[in-house]
Tab-separated table of C-alpha atoms and ligand atoms in Angstrom:
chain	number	residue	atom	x	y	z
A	10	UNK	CA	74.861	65.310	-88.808
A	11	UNK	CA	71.309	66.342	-87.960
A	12	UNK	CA	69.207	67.994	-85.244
A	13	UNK	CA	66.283	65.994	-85.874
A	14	UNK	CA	62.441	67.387	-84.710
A	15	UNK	CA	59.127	65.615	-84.372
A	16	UNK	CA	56.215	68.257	-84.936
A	17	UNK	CA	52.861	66.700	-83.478
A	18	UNK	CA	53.819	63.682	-84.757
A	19	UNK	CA	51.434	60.408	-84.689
A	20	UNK	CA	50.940	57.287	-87.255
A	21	UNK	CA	48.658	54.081	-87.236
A	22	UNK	CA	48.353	51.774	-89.378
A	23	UNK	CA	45.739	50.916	-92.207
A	24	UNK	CA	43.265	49.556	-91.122
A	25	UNK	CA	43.419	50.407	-87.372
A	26	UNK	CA	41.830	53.458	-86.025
A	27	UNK	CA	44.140	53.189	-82.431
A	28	UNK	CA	47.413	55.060	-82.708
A	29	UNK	CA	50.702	53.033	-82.716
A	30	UNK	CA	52.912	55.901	-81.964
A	31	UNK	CA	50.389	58.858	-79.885
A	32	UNK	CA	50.802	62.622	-81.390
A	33	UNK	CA	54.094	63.600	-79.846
A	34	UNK	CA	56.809	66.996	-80.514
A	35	UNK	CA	60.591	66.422	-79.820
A	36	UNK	CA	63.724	66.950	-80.556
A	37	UNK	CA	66.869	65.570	-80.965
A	38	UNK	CA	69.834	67.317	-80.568
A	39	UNK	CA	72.730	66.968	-83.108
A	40	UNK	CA	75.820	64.959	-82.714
A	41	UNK	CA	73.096	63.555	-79.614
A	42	UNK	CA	73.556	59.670	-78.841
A	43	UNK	CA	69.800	58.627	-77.883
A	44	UNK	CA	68.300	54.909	-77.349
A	45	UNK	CA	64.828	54.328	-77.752
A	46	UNK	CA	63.874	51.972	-75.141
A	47	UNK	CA	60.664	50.026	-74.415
A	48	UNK	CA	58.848	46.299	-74.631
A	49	UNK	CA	58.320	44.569	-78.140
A	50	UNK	CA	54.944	46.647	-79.568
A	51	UNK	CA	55.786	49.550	-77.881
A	52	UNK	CA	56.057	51.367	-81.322
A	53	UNK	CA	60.325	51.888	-81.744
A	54	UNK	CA	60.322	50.268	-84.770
A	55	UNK	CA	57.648	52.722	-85.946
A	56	UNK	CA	59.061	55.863	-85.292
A	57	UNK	CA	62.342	54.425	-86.483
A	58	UNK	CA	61.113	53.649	-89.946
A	59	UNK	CA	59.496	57.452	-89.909
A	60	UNK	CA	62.766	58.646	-89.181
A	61	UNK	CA	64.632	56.627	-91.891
A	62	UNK	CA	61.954	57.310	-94.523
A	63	UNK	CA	60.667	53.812	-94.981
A	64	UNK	CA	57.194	54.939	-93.202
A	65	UNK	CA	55.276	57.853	-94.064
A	66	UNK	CA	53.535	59.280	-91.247
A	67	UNK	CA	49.945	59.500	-90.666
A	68	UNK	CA	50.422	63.000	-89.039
A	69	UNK	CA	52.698	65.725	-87.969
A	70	UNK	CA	56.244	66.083	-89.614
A	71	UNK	CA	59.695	65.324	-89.206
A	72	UNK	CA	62.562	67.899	-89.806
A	73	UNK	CA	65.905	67.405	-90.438
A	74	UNK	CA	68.429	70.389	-89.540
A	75	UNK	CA	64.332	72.327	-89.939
A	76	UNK	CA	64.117	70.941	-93.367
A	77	UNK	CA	60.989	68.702	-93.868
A	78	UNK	CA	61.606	65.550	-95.340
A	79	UNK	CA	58.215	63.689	-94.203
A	80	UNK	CA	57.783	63.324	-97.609
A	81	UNK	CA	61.206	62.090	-99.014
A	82	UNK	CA	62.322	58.554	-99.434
A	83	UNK	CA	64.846	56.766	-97.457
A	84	UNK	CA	67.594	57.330	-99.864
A	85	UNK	CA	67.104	61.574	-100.334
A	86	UNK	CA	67.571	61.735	-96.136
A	87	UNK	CA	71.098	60.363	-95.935
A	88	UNK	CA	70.838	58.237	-93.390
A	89	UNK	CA	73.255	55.301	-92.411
A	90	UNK	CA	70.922	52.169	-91.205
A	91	UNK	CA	72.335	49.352	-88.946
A	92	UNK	CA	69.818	46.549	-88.480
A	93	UNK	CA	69.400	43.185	-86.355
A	94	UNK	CA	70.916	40.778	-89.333
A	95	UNK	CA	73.893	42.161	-90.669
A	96	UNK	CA	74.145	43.149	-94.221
A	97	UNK	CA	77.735	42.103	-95.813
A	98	UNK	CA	78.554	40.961	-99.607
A	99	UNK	CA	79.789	37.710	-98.755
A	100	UNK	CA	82.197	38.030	-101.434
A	101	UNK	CA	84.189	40.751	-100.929
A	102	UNK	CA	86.995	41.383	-98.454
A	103	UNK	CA	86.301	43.389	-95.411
A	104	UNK	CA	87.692	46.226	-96.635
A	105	UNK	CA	85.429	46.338	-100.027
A	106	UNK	CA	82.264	46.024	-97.615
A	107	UNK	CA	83.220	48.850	-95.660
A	108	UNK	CA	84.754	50.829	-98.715
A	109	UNK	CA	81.645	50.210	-100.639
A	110	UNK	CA	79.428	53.077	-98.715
A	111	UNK	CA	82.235	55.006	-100.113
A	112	UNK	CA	82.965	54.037	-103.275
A	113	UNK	CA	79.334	54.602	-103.908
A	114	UNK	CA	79.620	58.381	-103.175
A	115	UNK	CA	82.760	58.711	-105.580
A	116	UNK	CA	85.309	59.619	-102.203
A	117	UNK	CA	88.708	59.629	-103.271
A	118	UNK	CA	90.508	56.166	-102.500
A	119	UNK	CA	93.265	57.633	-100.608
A	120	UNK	CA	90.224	59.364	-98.421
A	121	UNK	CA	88.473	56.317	-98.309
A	122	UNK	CA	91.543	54.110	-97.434
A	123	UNK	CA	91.731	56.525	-94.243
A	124	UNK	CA	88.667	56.465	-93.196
A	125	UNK	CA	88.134	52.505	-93.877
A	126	UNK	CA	90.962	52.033	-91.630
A	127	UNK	CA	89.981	54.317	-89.306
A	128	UNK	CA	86.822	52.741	-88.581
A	129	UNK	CA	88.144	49.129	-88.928
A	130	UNK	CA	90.404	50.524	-85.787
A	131	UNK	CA	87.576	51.442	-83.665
A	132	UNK	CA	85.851	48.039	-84.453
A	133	UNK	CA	88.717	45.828	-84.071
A	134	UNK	CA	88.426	44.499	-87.393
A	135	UNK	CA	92.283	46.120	-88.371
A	136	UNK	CA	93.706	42.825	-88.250
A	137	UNK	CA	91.348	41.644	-90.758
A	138	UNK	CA	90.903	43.660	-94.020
A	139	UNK	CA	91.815	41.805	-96.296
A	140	UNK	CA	90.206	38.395	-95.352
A	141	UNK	CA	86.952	37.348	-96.953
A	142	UNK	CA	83.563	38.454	-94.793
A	143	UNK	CA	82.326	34.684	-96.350
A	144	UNK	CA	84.102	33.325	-93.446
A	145	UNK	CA	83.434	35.546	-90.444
A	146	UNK	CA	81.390	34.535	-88.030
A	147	UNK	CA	78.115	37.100	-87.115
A	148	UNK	CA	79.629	38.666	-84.366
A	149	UNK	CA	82.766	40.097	-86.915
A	150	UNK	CA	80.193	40.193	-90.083
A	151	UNK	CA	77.587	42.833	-87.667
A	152	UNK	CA	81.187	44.607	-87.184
A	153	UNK	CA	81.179	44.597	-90.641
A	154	UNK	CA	77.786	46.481	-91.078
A	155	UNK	CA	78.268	48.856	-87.903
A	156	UNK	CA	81.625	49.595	-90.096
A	157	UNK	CA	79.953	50.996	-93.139
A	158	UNK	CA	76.914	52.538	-90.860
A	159	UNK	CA	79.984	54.821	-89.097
A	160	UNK	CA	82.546	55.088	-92.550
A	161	UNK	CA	80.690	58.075	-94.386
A	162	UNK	CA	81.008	61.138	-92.176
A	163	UNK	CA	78.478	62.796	-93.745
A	164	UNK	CA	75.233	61.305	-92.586
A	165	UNK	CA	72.533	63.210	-90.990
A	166	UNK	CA	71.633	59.958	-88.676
A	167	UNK	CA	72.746	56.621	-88.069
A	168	UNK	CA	70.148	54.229	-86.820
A	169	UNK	CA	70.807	51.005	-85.378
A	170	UNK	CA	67.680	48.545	-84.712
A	171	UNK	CA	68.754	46.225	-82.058
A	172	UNK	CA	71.943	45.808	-83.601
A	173	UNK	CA	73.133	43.194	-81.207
A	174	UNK	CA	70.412	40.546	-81.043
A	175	UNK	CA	72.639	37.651	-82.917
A	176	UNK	CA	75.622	38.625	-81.149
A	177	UNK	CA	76.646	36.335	-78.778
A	178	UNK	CA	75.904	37.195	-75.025
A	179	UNK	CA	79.928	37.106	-73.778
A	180	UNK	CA	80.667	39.764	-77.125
A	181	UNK	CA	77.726	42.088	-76.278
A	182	UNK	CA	79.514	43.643	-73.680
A	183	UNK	CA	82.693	44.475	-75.702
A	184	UNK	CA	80.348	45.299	-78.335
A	185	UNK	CA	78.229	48.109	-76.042
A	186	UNK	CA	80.658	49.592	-75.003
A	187	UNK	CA	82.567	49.867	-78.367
A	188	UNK	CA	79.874	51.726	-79.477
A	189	UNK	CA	79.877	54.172	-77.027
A	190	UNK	CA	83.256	55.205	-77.667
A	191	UNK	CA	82.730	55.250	-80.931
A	192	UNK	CA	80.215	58.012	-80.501
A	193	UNK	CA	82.629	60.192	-79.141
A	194	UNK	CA	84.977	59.524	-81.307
A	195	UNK	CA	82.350	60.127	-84.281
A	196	UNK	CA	80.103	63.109	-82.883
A	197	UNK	CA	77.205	62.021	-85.011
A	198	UNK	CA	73.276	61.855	-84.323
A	199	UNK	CA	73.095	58.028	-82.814
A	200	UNK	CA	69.498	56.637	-82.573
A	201	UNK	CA	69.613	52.662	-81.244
A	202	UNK	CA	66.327	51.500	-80.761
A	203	UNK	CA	66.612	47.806	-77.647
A	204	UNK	CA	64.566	46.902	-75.635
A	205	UNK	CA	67.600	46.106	-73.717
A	206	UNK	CA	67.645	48.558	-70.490
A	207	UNK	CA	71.406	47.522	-70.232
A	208	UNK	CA	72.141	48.387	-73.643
A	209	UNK	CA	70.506	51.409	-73.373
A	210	UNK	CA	71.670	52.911	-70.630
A	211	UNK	CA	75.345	52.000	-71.503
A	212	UNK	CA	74.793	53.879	-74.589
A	213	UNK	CA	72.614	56.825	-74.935
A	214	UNK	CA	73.364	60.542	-73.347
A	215	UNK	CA	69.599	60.595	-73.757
A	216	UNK	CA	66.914	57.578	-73.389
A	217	UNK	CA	63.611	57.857	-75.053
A	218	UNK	CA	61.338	55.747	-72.687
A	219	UNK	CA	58.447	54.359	-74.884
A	220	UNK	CA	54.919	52.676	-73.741
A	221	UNK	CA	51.812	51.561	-75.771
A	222	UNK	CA	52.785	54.101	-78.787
A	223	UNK	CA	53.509	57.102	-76.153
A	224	UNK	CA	56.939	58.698	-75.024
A	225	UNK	CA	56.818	58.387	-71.287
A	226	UNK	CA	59.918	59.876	-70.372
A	227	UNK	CA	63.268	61.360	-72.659
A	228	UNK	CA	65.775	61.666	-69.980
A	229	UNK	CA	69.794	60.956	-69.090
A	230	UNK	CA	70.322	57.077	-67.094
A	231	UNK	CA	70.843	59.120	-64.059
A	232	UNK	CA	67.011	60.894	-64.307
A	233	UNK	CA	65.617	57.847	-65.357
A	234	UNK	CA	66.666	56.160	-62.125
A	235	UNK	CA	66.480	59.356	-60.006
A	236	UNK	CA	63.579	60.762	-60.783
A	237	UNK	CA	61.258	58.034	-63.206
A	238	UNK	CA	58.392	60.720	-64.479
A	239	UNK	CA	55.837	57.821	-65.238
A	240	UNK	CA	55.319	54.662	-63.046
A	241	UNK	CA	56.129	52.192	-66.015
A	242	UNK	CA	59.367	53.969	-66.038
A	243	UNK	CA	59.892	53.419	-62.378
A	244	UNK	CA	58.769	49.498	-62.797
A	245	UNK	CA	60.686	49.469	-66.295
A	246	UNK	CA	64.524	50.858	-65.345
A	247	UNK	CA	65.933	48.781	-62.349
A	248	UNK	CA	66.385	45.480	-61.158
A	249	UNK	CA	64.410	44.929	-59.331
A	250	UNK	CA	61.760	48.555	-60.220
A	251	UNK	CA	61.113	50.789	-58.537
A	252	UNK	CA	58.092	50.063	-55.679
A	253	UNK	CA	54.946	51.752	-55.543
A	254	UNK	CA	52.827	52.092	-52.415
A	255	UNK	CA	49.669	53.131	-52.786
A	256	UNK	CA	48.716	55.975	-50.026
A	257	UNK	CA	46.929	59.514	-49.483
A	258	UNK	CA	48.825	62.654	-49.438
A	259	UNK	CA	48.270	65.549	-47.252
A	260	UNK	CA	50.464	68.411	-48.064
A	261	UNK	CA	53.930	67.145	-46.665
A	262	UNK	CA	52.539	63.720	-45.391
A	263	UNK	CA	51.701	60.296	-47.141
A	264	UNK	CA	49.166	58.240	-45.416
A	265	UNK	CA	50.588	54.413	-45.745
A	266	UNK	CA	48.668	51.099	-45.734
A	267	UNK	CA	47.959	50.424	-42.404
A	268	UNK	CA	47.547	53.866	-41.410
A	269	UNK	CA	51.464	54.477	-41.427
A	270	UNK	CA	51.906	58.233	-41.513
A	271	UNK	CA	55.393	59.300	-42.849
A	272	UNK	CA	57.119	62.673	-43.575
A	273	UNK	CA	58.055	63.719	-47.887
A	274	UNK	CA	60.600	65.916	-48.345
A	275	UNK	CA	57.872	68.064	-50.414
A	276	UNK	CA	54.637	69.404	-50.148
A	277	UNK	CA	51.654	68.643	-52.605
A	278	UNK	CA	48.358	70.208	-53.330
A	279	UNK	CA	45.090	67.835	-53.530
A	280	UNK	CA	45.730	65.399	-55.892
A	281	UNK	CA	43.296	63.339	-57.892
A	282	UNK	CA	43.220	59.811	-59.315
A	283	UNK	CA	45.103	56.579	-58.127
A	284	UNK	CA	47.958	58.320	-55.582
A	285	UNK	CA	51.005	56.389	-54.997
A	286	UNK	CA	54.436	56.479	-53.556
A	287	UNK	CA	57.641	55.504	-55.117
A	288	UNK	CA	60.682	54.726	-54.155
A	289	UNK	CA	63.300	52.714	-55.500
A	290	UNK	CA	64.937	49.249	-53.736
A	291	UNK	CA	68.671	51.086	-53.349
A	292	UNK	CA	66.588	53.785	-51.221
A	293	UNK	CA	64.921	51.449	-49.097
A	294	UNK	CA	66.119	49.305	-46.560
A	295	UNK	CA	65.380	46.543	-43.689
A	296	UNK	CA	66.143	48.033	-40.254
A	297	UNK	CA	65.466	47.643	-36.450
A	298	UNK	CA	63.275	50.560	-36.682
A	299	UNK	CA	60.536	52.055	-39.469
A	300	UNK	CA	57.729	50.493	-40.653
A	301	UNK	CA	56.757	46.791	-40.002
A	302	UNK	CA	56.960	44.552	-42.523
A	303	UNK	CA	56.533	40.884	-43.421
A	304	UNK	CA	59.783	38.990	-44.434
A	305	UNK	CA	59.156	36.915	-47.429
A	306	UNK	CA	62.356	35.785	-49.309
A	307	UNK	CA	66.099	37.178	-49.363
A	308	UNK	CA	67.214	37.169	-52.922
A	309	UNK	CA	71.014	36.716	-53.338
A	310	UNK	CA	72.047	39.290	-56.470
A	311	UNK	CA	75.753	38.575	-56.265
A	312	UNK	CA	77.127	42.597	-55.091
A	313	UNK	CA	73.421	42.957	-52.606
A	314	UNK	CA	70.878	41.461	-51.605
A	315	UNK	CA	67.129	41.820	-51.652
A	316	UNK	CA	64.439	41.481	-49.100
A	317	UNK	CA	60.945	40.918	-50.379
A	318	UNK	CA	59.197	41.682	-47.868
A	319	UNK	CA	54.831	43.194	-47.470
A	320	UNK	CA	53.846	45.964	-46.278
A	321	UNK	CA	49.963	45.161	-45.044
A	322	UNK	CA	49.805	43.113	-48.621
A	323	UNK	CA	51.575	44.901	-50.871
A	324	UNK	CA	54.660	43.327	-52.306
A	325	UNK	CA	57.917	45.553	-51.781
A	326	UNK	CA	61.322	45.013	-51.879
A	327	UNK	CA	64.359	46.718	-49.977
A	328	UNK	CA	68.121	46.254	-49.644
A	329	UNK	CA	69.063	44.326	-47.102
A	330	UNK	CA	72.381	46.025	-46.193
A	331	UNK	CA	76.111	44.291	-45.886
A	332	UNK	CA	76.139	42.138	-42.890
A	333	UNK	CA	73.033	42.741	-41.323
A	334	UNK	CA	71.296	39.804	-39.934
A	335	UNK	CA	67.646	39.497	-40.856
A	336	UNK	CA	65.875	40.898	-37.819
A	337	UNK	CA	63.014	38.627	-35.803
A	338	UNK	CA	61.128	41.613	-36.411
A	339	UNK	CA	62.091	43.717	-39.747
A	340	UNK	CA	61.161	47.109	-40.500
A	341	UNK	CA	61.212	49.182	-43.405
A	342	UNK	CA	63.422	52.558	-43.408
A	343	UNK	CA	62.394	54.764	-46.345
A	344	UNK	CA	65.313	57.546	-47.151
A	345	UNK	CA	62.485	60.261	-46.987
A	346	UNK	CA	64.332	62.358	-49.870
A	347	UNK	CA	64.147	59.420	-52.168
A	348	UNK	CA	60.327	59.831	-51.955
A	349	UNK	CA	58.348	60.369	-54.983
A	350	UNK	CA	54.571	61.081	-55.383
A	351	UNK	CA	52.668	59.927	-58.676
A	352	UNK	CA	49.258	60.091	-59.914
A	353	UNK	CA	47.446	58.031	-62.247
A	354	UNK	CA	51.186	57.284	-62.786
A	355	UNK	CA	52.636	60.598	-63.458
A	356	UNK	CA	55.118	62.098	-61.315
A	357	UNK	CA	53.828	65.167	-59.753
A	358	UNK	CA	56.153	67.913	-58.573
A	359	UNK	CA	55.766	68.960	-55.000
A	360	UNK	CA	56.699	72.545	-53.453
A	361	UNK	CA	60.177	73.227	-51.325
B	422	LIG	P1	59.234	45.067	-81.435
B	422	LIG	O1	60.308	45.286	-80.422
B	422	LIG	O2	58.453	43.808	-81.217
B	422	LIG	O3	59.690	45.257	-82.852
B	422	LIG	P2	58.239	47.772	-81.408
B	422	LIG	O4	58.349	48.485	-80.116
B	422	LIG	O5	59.241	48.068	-82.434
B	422	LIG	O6	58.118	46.210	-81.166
B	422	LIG	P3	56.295	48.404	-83.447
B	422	LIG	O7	56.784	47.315	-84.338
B	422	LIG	O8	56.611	49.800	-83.828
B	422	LIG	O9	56.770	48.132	-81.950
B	422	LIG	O10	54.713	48.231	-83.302
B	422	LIG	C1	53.869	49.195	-82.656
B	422	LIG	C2	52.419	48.770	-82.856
B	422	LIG	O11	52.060	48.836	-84.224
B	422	LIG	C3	52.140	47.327	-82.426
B	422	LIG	O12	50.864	47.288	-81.840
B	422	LIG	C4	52.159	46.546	-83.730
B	422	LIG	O13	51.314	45.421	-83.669
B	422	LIG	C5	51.629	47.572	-84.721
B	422	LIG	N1	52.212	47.387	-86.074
B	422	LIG	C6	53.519	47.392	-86.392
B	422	LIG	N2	53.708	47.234	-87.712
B	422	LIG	C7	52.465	47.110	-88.258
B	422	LIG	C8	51.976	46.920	-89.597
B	422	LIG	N3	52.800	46.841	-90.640
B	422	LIG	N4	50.643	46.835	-89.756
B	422	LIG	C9	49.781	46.931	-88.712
B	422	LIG	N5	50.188	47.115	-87.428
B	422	LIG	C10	51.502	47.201	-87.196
């Protein structure tokens, strides 16, 4: 188990003078279950291999328990690595393939018979030891290779790239939250790199928001959807995002399109660059009184439903709440302490 530290860390690759991961210090805490979460390019994969060992930084340094092992190899940082495809010896039984991590290290059988069986528990792969992983299908054979990621338990990390792309869709849930649970029944340092928000959400404590090389936001679900500290964020984590309004603030006022004036629970100095307003769908909804709007569509989500509706041209959408017929006339009620200000999409942080 490892507390693991990024010290002004940055890379790009040869070749390329722009940065795919921007200079960036944090930490993660030990025994910590994190997801690092953002769209294909975003550079995951990137700071992932730095982490493992398989890339060598371009600058900073990463620090293992403080140690510095920027320099060392994959195999000298004792990590465990889970990736998309999953890694089994065909030929053995599934108790060799998750033994073999093991067997490797010289544990005692009787130790390693404990812990194999301890593991296949968690996995639901008990009833199958002794069968040959030849004939598994992928959802049991990625089993298989989460199984010898979680048998050693002494491993500084485990890191699991998208571990449940060839699983099939009805699985993935079992699978998620599986995983979970197995973090707190093995308390060590969990780094699963999706671009699945559902995934991530269901498993980190702490989610590592990534755009365009940078770390937007490191934050629990709950302050990614309460409080989104960068507009992607807001647009990213949701269905549907958050919505952003542009506007003018005046100390505990935002000037609307339209010339709507409304109340924040806050107060804000002069702020420069492109101001907005944000404020998530669930915190938002079509009423008999607020500010007029333009009905567009209902969308039918199953548990709620959405109103698109425009606010003097700019597309926003709101709950429509449980019964409620769509007024001749709709109107937008904001819940004011749902209100967040942002520019040049960063959350700023009013007063009282
Ligand atoms: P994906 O989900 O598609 O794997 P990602 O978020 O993991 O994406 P990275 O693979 O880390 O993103 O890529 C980050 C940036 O670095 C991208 O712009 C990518 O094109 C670039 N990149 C990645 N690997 C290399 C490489 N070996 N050589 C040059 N550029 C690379």
């Amino acid at each position: 188990m490892a507390r693991i530290a990024f010290e002004r860390l940055a890379h790009g690759y040869p070749g390329s003078s722009a940065y795919a991961l921007k200079p960036m210090d944090m930490v993660w805490e030990n025994a910590g279950a994190y997801a690092l979460l953002g769209p294909s390019g975003c550079g995951k994969t990137t700071l992932l291999n730095i982490v493992s060992g398989l890339l060598r930084p371009r600058e900073g340094r990463v620090l293992f328990d403080g140690h510095d092992v920027t320099a060392l190899p994959t195999e000298r940082r004792n990590v465990a690595q889970v990736f998309q495809f999953p890694v089994v010896y065909d030929t053995m039984t599934v108790r060799e393939n998750l033994a073999f991590p093991l067997r490797n290290r010289g544990v005692p059988a009787a130790q390693a018979r404990m812990r194999v069986e301890h593991v296949a528990g968690l996995l639901g792969l008990a009833g199958m030891l002794d069968r040959r992983a030849r004939n598994l299908g992928a959802d049991d054979k990625q089993k298989i290779s989460l199984g010898r990621g979680l048998v050693r338990d002494d491993v500084a990390a485990i890191l699991f790239d998208e571990p449940l792309t060839v699983i099939d869709p009805h699985l993935k849930w079992e699978l998620r939250s599986r995983l979970k649970e197995l973090h707190r029944q093995v308390p060590v340092t969990m780094i699963y790199v999706t671009h699945d928000q559902t995934e991530a959400l269901t498993f980190a404590d702490r989610v590592v928001v990534m755009s365009e090389g940078e770390v937007v936001q490191v934050g629990t679900p709950e302050a990614l959807f309460e409080r989104p500290a960068h507009s992607f964020v807001g647009h990213f984590i949701g269905s549907p995002g958050m919505n952003f309004l542009p506007c003018a603030v005046e100390g505990d006022a935002a000037l609307l399109p339209g010339g709507h004036r409304i109340s924040l629970p806050r107060a804000y100095g002069p702020l420069t660059g492109k101001v907005e307003l944000g404020i998530r769908p669930e915190f938002a909804a079509l009423a008999q009184e607020g500010l007029p709007v333009t009905l567009r569509r209902i969308e039918d989500l199953g548990r709620r439903r959405i109103a698109r509706v425009e606010l003097q041209g700019v597309p926003f959408a709101a709950t429509l709440p449980e019964g409620m017929v769509v007024p001749a006339e709709p109107r937008l009620a904001l819940d004011p302490a749902r209100l967040h200000v942002y520019a040049d999409g960063r959350l700023v942080e009013g007063r009282g």
